Coordinates of C-alpha atoms and ligand atoms in Angstrom, one line a residue:
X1 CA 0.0 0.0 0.0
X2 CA 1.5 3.5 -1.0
X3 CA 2.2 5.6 1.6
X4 CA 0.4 8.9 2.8
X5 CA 3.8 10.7 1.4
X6 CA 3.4 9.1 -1.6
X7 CA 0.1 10.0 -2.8
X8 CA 0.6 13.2 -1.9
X9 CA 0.2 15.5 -4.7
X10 CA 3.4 17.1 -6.0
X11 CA 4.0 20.3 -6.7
X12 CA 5.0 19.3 -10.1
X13 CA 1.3 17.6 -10.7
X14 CA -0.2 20.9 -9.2
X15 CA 1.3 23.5 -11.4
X16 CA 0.0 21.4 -14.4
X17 CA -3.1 21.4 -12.8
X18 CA -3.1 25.0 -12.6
X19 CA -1.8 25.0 -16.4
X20 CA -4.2 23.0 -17.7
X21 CA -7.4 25.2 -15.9
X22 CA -5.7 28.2 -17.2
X23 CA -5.2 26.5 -21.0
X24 CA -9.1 25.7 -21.2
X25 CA -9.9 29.5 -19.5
X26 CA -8.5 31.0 -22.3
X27 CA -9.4 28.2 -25.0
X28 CA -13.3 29.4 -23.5
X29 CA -12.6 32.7 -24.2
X30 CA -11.3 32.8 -27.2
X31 CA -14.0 30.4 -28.7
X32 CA -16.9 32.8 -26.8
X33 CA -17.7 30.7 -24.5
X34 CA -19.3 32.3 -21.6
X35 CA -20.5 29.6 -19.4
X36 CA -17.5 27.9 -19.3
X37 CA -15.5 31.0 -19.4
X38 CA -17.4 31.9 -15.7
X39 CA -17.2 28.1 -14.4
X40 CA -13.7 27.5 -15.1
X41 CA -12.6 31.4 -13.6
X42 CA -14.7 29.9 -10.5
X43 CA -12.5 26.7 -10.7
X44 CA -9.2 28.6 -11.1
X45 CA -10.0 30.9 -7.9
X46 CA -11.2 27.7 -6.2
X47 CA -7.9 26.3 -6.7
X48 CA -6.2 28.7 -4.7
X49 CA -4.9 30.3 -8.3
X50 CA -4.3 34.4 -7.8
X51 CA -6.7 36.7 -9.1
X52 CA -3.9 38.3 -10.8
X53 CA -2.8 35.4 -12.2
X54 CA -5.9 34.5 -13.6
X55 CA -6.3 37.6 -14.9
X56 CA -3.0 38.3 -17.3
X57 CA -2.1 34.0 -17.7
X58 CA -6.0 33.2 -18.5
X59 CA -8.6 36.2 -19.1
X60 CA -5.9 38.7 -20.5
X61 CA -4.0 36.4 -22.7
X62 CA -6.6 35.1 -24.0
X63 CA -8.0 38.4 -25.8
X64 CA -4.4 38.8 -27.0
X65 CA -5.1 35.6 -29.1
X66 CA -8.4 37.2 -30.2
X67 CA -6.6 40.3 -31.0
X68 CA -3.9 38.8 -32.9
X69 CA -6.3 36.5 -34.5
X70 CA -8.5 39.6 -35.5
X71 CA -5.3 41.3 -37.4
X72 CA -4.8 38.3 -39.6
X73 CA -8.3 38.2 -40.4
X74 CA -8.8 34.7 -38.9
X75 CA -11.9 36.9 -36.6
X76 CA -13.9 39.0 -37.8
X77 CA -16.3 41.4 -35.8
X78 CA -18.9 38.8 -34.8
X79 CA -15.9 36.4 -32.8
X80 CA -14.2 39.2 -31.4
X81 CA -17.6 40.5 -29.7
X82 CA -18.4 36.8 -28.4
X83 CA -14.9 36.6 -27.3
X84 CA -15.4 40.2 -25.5
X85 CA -18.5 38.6 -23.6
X86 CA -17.0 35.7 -22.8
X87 CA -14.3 37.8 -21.1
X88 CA -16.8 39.8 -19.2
X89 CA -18.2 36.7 -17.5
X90 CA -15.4 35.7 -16.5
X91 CA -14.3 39.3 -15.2
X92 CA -17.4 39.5 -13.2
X93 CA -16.2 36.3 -11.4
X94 CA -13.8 38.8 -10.3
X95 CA -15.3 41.2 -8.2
X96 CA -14.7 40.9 -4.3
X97 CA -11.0 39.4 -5.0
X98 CA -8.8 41.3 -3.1
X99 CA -5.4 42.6 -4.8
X100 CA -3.2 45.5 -3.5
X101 CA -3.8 48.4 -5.6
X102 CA -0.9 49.6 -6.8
X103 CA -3.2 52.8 -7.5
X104 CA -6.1 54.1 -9.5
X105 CA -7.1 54.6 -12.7
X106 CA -10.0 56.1 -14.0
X107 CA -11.2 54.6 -17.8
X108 CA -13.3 54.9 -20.5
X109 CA -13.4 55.5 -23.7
X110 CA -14.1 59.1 -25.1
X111 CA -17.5 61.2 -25.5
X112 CA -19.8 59.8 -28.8
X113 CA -17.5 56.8 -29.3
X114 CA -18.8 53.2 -28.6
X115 CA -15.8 51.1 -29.2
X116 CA -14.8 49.1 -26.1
X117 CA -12.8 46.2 -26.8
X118 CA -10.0 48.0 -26.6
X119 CA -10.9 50.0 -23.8
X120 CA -11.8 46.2 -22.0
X121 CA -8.9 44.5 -22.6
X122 CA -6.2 47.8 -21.3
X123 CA -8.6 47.8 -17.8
X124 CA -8.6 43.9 -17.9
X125 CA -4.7 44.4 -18.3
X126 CA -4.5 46.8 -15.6
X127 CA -6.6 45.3 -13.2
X128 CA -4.4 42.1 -13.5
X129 CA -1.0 44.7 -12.5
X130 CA -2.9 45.3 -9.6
X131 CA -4.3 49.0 -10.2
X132 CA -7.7 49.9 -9.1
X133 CA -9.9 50.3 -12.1
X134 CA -12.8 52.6 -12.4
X135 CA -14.4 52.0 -15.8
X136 CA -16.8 54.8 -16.8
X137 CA -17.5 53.2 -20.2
X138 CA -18.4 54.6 -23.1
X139 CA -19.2 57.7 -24.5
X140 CA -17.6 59.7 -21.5
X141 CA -17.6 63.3 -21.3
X142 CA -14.3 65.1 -19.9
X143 CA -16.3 66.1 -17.5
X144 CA -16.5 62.8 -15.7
X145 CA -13.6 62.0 -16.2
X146 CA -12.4 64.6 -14.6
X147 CA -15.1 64.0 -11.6
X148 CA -14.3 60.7 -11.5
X149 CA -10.6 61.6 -10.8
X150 CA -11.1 63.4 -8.1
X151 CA -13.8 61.6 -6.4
X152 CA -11.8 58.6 -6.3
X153 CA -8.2 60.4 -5.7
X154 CA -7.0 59.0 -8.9
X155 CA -3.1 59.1 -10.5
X156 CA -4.3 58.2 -13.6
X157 CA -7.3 59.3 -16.6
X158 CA -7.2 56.5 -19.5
X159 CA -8.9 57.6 -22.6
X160 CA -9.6 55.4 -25.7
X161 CA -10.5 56.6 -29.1
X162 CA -11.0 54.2 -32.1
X163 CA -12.7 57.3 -34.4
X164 CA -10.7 60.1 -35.6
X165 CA -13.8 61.9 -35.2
X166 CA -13.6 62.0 -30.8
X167 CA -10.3 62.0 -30.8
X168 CA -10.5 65.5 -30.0
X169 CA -12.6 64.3 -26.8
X170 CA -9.0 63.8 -25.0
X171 CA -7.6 67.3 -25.8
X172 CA -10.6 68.8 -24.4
X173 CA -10.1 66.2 -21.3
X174 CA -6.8 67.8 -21.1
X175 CA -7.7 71.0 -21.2
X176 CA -10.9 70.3 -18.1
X177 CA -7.9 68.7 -16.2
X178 CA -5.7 72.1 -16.6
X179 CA -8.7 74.3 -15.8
X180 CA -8.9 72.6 -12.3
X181 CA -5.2 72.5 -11.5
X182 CA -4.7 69.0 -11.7
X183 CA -3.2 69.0 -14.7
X184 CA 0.9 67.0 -13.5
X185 CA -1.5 65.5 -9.9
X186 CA -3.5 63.2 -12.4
X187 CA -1.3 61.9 -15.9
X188 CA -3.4 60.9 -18.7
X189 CA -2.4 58.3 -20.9
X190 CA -4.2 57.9 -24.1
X191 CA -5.0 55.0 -26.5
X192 CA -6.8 53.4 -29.4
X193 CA -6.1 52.8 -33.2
X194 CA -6.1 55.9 -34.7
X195 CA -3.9 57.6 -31.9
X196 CA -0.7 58.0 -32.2
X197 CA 2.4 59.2 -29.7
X198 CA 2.8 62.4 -31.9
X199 CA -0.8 63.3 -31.0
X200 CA -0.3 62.4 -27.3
X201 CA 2.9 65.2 -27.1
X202 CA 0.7 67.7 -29.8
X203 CA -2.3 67.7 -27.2
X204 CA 0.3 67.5 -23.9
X205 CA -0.9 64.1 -23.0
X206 CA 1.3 62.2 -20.6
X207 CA 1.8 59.0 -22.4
X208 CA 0.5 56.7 -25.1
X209 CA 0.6 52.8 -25.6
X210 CA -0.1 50.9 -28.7
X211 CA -1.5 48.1 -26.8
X212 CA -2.9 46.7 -23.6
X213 CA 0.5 45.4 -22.5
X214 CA 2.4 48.4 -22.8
X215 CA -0.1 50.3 -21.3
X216 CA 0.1 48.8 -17.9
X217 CA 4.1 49.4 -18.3
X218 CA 3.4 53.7 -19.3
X219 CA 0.7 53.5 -16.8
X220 CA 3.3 51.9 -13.9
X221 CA 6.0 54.5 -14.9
X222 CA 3.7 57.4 -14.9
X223 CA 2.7 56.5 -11.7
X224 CA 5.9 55.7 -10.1
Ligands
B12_1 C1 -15.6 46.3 -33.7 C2 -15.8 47.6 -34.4 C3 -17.0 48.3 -34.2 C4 -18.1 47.8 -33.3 C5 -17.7 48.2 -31.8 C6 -18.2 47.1 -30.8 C7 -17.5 47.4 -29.5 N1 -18.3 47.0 -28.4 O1 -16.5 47.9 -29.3 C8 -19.3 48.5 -33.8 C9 -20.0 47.6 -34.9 C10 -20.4 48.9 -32.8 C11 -18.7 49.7 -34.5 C12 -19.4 50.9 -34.8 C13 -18.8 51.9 -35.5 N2 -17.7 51.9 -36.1 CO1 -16.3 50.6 -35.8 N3 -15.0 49.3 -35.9 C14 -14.8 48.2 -35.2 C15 -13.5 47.5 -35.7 C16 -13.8 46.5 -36.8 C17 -12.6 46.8 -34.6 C18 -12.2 47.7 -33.4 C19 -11.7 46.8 -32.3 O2 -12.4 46.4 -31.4 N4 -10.4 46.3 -32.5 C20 -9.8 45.3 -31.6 C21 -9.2 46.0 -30.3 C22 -8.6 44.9 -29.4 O3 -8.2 46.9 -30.8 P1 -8.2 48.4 -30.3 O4 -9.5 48.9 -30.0 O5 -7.3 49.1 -31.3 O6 -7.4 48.4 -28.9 C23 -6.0 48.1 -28.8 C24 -5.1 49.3 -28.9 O7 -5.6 50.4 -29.7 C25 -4.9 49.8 -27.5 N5 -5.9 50.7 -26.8 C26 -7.2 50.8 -27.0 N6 -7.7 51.7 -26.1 C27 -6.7 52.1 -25.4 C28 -6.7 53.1 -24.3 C29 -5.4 53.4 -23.7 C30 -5.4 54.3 -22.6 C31 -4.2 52.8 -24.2 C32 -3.0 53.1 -23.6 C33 -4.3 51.8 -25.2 C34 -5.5 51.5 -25.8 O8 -4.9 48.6 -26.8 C35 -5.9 47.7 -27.3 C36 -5.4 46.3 -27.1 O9 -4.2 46.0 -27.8 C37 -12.7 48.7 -36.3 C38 -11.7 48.4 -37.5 C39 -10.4 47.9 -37.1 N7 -9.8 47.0 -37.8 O10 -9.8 48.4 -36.1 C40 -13.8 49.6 -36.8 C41 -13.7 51.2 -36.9 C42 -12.9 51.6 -35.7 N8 -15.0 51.6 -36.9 C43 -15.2 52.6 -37.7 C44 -16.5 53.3 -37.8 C45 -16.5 54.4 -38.9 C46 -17.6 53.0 -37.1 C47 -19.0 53.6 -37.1 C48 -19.0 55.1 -37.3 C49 -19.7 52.9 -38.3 C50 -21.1 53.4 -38.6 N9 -21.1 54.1 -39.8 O11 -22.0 53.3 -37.9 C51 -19.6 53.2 -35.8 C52 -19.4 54.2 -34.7 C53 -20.1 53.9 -33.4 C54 -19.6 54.9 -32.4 N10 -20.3 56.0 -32.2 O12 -18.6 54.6 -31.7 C55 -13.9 53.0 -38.4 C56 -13.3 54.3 -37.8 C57 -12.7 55.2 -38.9 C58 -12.0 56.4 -38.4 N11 -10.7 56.4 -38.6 O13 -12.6 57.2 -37.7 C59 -13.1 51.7 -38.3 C60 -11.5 51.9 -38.2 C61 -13.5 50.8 -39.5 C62 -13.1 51.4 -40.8 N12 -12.0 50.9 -41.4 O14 -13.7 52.2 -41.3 N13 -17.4 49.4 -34.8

């Protein structure tokens, strides 16, 4: 008869273990799977698995694939929207984990624009590096956003913009911010396809990232 030492898992068995819940996370993900996307978050926390791990290994990787997937025209709009609610599910799974905030950012993306995939994916990413995230949505004024930073004592206003046409949005964000003195107190980093570093320095935004990833690296410096 084996003895209690030996049929005791080993650590080796348990990191595949967590491997393998994190592999079918984000295979659920990325095929839109949103009940299996929630049961299999609710297995990885049940584990004993981080909620930052889950986060940037299963929810966040997975919409990197989607994104990826998206540029080489392998998804089209229809599988990157499933795959966006899939990853809400399992983000709402979230909630009432406890993380040290490594501090707050306020997000949204910018007044008359609906795109929030994007948007999504950067707080997903963000969340995961331990910042608070207060997401305002979509369609934000700079008002709010400027609200919204102060109410919640905030380092940091994230804007996306996926139409040239708000773009403008974050100037005038800028501008609200400078008109209450806060302008340096709370950075703003700005975001989305059509935005572009050069724009970030024309309208004295403090930083711009391409993508989700480096956005939670700008975001960590500005706030450092
Ligand atoms: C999906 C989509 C939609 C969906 C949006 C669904 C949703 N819930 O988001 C729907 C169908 C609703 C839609 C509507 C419209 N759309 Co649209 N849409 C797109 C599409 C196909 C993909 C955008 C996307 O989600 N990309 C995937 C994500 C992951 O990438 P991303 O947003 O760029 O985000 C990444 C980075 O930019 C960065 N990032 C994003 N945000 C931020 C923020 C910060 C702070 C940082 C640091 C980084 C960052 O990180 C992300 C992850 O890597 C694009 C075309 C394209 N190929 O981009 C057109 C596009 C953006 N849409 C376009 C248009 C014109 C429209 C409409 C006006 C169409 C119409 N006539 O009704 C409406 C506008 C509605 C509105 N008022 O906003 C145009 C914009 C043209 C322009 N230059 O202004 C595009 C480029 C299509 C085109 N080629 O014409 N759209």
């Amino acid at each position: 008869m084996p003895s209690v030492r030996t049929m005791k898992p080993s650590m080796h068995m348990y990191k595949e273990a967590v491997m393998a819940v994190l592999d079918d996370l984000r295979q659920a993900i990325i095929r839109g799977d949103q009940g299996k996307a929630k049961e299999l978050t609710k297995a990885a926390l049940g584990e004993g698995i981080a909620a930052k791990t889950v986060v940037v290994d299963g929810i966040s990787a997975a919409m990197e694939v989607v994104g990826e997937k998206f540029r080489a025209n392998e998804f089209f709009v229809p599988e990157l929207l499933i795959a966006q609610r899939a990853m809400k599910e399992a983000l709402n799974m979230m909630s009432g984990e406890s993380v040290d905030h490594i501090g707050t950012v306020v997000i949204g993306t910018v007044k008359g624009d609906l795109h929030d995939i994007g948007k999504n994916l950067v707080a997903a990413m963000m969340e995961g590096a331990g910042f608070k995230v207060v997401d305002l949505g979509v369609d934000v004024s700079p008002g709010k956003f400027v609200e919204t930073a102060k109410a919640e004592s905030a380092g940091l206003i994230a804007m996306s913009a996926l139409l040239t046409t708000t773009m403008g949005s974050m100037k005038d964000t800028v501008a609200a911010l400078s008109s209450q003195g806060l302008n340096g107190r709370v950075k703003v980093i700005i975001g989305g396809a059509p935005v572009t570093q050069s724009y970030a320095d024309e309208i004295e935004a403090d930083g711009y990232a391409p993508d989700a990833a480096s956005a939670v690296d700008k975001a960590k410096a500005l706030l450092k």
